[in-house]
Amino acid sequence: MKQGPARRRLYFLFAFAILLYQTPPIAAQSASSHPIESGSTWANPLTDAQIRDKATALLRQMTLDEKIGQLSQLPGSDSSEFKETVKQPMEEILKQRGAGSILWVSDPKEINRLQHVALEQTRLHIPVLFGLDVIHGYHTIFPAPIAMASSWDLKMVEEAQAVAAQEARAAGIQWTFAPMVDIARDARWGRMVEGAGEDPYLGAAIARAQVLGFQGKQLGAPDRVLACAKHFAGYGAADGGRDYDSSYIPEEQMWNTYLVPFKAAVDAGVGSLMSAYMDLNDVPATGNRWLLHDVLRDAWNFQGFVVSDAFAVRSLRTHGYASDLQDAAHKAFTAGLNMDMASGTYLKYLPVEVQQGHVSMQQIDEAVLPILETKFRMGLFEHPYVDASRLEPTLNDPAHQELARKVAQRSIVLLRNEGSLLPLDKSGKTIHSIAVIGSLAEADTDLLSMWGALVKPGPSVTVLQGIREKAGSAIHVAYAHGPNLSRDFPSPFENLPITAALKEQPSQTAQEAHQSIDEAVALAKQSDVAVLVLGEIDLMSGEYASRSSLKLSSHQEELLEAVSATGKPLVLVLINGRPLDISWAAEHVPAILEAWYPGSQGGNGIADILFGDANPSAHLPVSWPRSSGQTPIYYNHNLTQNPETAPDFKSRYWDLQSTPLYPFGYGLSYTSFSFDNLKVTPTANVGGVIEVSADVTNSGARAGDAVVQLYIHQRAGSASRPIRQLKGFEKVALEPGAKRTVHFKLGKDELQFWSPAEKKWTVEPEQFDVWVGGDSSAALHGEFRLTK
Ligand code: BGC
């Protein structure tokens, strides 16, 4: 068996998973006030100058060892990788040198114990910052980030992350490693689920909303946490969609696409960033001075600090970039990386670097200062401990569950609804029996996705429970499990206590799988409607969960086609972290819902949509490929010499259309919307503002929410420009027959791009197209000209 870092990492994960599972049981529900207000209106009593003075004064008292302690994030358990480097238990280091941060401890008692060590047994009594992956909820788990992005509802996303922050903070977590803002254009990459999809404009808007949700308007509110935009930068472009593989991204794509959401996070005040694992253009992101210094500090004037991804400083040697661990510490530190996550490399080798004169004390001070400032800004010196009395009322606030249900409803994308099969009639008059089929219908933690299930989460509602609850006694609901779902190559996150709770499904023989399909078919035949719940268990999406094929795995396609052959009305509900190859279903299954990983209230949210108590309003944040052969795929590509509109030579493959199965921005509703009356300022000077307005009308019979999207195209310039680019959107609630005029402004931020010819940002005096509509194929068209 393969030894080395991967294996050590496994042991380490095992140890930290045990720690995570020590979260105490949660008592009965009790109400507390809604969280949003305090953080959003909270103002730090200290000015920036006062914070700097305090941090500088403290820094002056510190020894080199203590400073390097602050540049280190210690693993909350004795990882073998860490020990191998520093040859000392983590807690001894904490006592001797203090620590910038500790991660992967979630038990509030353990947090308090370690904080007491930091405050009482170290020379300078500097509090520790406790960090954890609170990605889409701590106890109340919200839909996965790609789902939240599908809502296009910025206020709601902010509220959800504010709740996540409030729960985490009550449990002693002061720092979340979120939001993940990596642009992902390749559904083979497993971590697409953790981000906001393929588009820089939507990605930036969602990044901003998440930062505001986690931190509030100003960092330091007592019920918020420090956010961390990750993984800086280009992680989503991994070669072949293989997690951790190298990314090759030209500078213009970095500026125009991959860096855009990071910039938005920085502008929203994000206090920290995490450097990515992979090589970016042959220089690992964790040792990449262009990224960490030139872009982040010089171009963006970022004032916070950067932490590496887990063990990524040490990995610089594995990459073949650093000759040894001292060289790894040197390259990461001098590139601009403030804090070493869990590898102990800074602890061991930065003192040597200073002694040998390769790194100056001034450089060390500059790296430590933002970490100390963050601790002062967050009030950790005054309030370092977890207040246990706040924990249970906060985690059990019923408002949190209500919000999770609303977010689930608004994150589910209706992809197909032939003959208006949905919503289903719940009165019992037309439908008397429903067959719910598929192992994911019974899954609970699988609805949470991996990070959602990391810290022992609160209870979740399965799809089956949600449907049963809604059907009540009016409709008979029966269940067939169907085939088990498993990966061909197991996840390294498997076999840990934490993933055991995720109910990995054992592999089956073909005969067992076929028998389960026969049972499902028999049940469908006896029922009036079949609801098939298919997709991916949580370990099939996320970190280390890339796929070469997007097909429904584990006999699910056979199940689908067999149940469809019964001729019963069929609804397909997808639970997954990425678009899957559903080309057959898209032609044969009348109703399809993409529910992603919908979180604690997922089952209720799905049932609300199925039975029409909520009207679908989500839209895809990614182009949906027809098959994995089309990936990477994204709507905002350039025209090429033979664009889709050309009479011939237009297809990129001879065996597949070049268009996606569903375009970016697409999503149906139980009502319909029409768009007209487009008005566009015909011309403006470069530097001026173009105003655009259009009417959206609810032309159907139900109330619903439209997502009005604005796209532009620059017809010529110093570089080829994408066929379309999203530059505005608004989610609008409309009663039947109601009309609203939506207004957009196109100014410098929307019209500029980073020109590879000019090597700078530019707004060019050119002719532009503009479209407004319900997805990226919107037809309502206008144009404008920018003049010199
Ligand atoms: C992941 C990060 C995560 C970190 C800490 C890494 O494996 O890539 O996204 O924040 O672990 O848990």
PDB file of N, CA, C and O and ligand atoms in Angstrom, residues 9 104 133 177 191 230-231 274 277 309-310 341 451 543, ligand 1:
ATOM      1  N   ARG A   9      -1.944  11.804   6.063  1.00  0.00           N
ATOM      2  CA  ARG A   9      -3.069  12.725   6.087  1.00  0.00           C
ATOM      3  C   ARG A   9      -4.337  11.988   6.543  1.00  0.00           C
ATOM      4  O   ARG A   9      -5.146  12.495   7.290  1.00  0.00           O
ATOM      5  N   TRP A 104      -9.795  22.766  13.286  1.00  0.00           N
ATOM      6  CA  TRP A 104     -10.382  21.429  13.393  1.00  0.00           C
ATOM      7  C   TRP A 104     -10.726  21.024  14.824  1.00  0.00           C
ATOM      8  O   TRP A 104     -10.766  19.833  15.133  1.00  0.00           O
ATOM      9  N   ASP A 133     -14.192  24.752   8.927  1.00  0.00           N
ATOM     10  CA  ASP A 133     -14.912  24.884   7.657  1.00  0.00           C
ATOM     11  C   ASP A 133     -16.423  24.966   7.895  1.00  0.00           C
ATOM     12  O   ASP A 133     -17.113  23.948   7.869  1.00  0.00           O
ATOM     13  N   PHE A 177     -13.461  28.982   7.031  1.00  0.00           N
ATOM     14  CA  PHE A 177     -12.708  28.907   5.777  1.00  0.00           C
ATOM     15  C   PHE A 177     -13.697  28.972   4.620  1.00  0.00           C
ATOM     16  O   PHE A 177     -13.886  27.995   3.875  1.00  0.00           O
ATOM     17  N   ARG A 191     -15.188  19.895  -6.699  1.00  0.00           N
ATOM     18  CA  ARG A 191     -15.428  21.016  -5.792  1.00  0.00           C
ATOM     19  C   ARG A 191     -16.289  22.105  -6.407  1.00  0.00           C
ATOM     20  O   ARG A 191     -16.493  23.154  -5.780  1.00  0.00           O
ATOM     21  N   LYS A 230     -11.409  31.664  -0.535  1.00  0.00           N
ATOM     22  CA  LYS A 230     -10.486  30.609  -0.966  1.00  0.00           C
ATOM     23  C   LYS A 230     -10.933  30.059  -2.311  1.00  0.00           C
ATOM     24  O   LYS A 230     -12.076  30.278  -2.713  1.00  0.00           O
ATOM     25  N   HIS A 231     -10.107  29.350  -3.017  1.00  0.00           N
ATOM     26  CA  HIS A 231      -8.696  29.040  -2.773  1.00  0.00           C
ATOM     27  C   HIS A 231      -7.943  29.889  -3.769  1.00  0.00           C
ATOM     28  O   HIS A 231      -8.090  29.685  -4.973  1.00  0.00           O
ATOM     29  N   MET A 274      -7.302  32.232   1.674  1.00  0.00           N
ATOM     30  CA  MET A 274      -6.559  30.971   1.746  1.00  0.00           C
ATOM     31  C   MET A 274      -5.911  30.726   0.391  1.00  0.00           C
ATOM     32  O   MET A 274      -6.577  30.805  -0.646  1.00  0.00           O
ATOM     33  N   TYR A 277      -4.054  24.940  -3.378  1.00  0.00           N
ATOM     34  CA  TYR A 277      -3.101  23.829  -3.387  1.00  0.00           C
ATOM     35  C   TYR A 277      -2.254  23.743  -4.659  1.00  0.00           C
ATOM     36  O   TYR A 277      -1.109  23.326  -4.624  1.00  0.00           O
ATOM     37  N   ASP A 309      -3.589  26.595   2.350  1.00  0.00           N
ATOM     38  CA  ASP A 309      -4.482  25.453   2.520  1.00  0.00           C
ATOM     39  C   ASP A 309      -3.736  24.423   3.378  1.00  0.00           C
ATOM     40  O   ASP A 309      -2.529  24.554   3.641  1.00  0.00           O
ATOM     41  N   ALA A 310      -4.461  23.391   3.826  1.00  0.00           N
ATOM     42  CA  ALA A 310      -3.895  22.460   4.794  1.00  0.00           C
ATOM     43  C   ALA A 310      -2.619  21.803   4.261  1.00  0.00           C
ATOM     44  O   ALA A 310      -2.632  21.203   3.185  1.00  0.00           O
ATOM     45  N   MET A 341      -0.882  26.663   7.458  1.00  0.00           N
ATOM     46  CA  MET A 341      -1.938  25.812   8.012  1.00  0.00           C
ATOM     47  C   MET A 341      -1.413  24.401   8.258  1.00  0.00           C
ATOM     48  O   MET A 341      -1.156  23.642   7.326  1.00  0.00           O
ATOM     49  N   TRP A 451     -19.027  19.052   3.785  1.00  0.00           N
ATOM     50  CA  TRP A 451     -18.702  20.031   4.831  1.00  0.00           C
ATOM     51  C   TRP A 451     -19.886  20.247   5.764  1.00  0.00           C
ATOM     52  O   TRP A 451     -19.719  20.516   6.942  1.00  0.00           O
ATOM     53  N   GLU A 543     -14.268  17.767  -2.190  1.00  0.00           N
ATOM     54  CA  GLU A 543     -12.822  17.587  -2.308  1.00  0.00           C
ATOM     55  C   GLU A 543     -12.510  16.135  -2.629  1.00  0.00           C
ATOM     56  O   GLU A 543     -13.132  15.212  -2.102  1.00  0.00           O
TER      57      GLU A 543
HETATM   58  C1  BGC B   1      -9.424  22.097   1.855  1.00  0.00           C
HETATM   59  C2  BGC B   1      -9.829  23.482   2.291  1.00  0.00           C
HETATM   60  C3  BGC B   1     -10.209  23.464   3.749  1.00  0.00           C
HETATM   61  C4  BGC B   1      -9.039  22.941   4.557  1.00  0.00           C
HETATM   62  C5  BGC B   1      -9.288  22.977   6.052  1.00  0.00           C
HETATM   63  C6  BGC B   1      -8.430  21.445   2.792  1.00  0.00           C
HETATM   64  O1  BGC B   1      -8.289  20.097   2.513  1.00  0.00           O
HETATM   65  O2  BGC B   1      -8.875  22.172   0.554  1.00  0.00           O
HETATM   66  O3  BGC B   1     -10.871  23.956   1.503  1.00  0.00           O
HETATM   67  O4  BGC B   1     -10.587  24.742   4.165  1.00  0.00           O
HETATM   68  O5  BGC B   1      -8.790  21.603   4.153  1.00  0.00           O
HETATM   69  O6  BGC B   1     -10.191  22.037   6.480  1.00  0.00           O
END
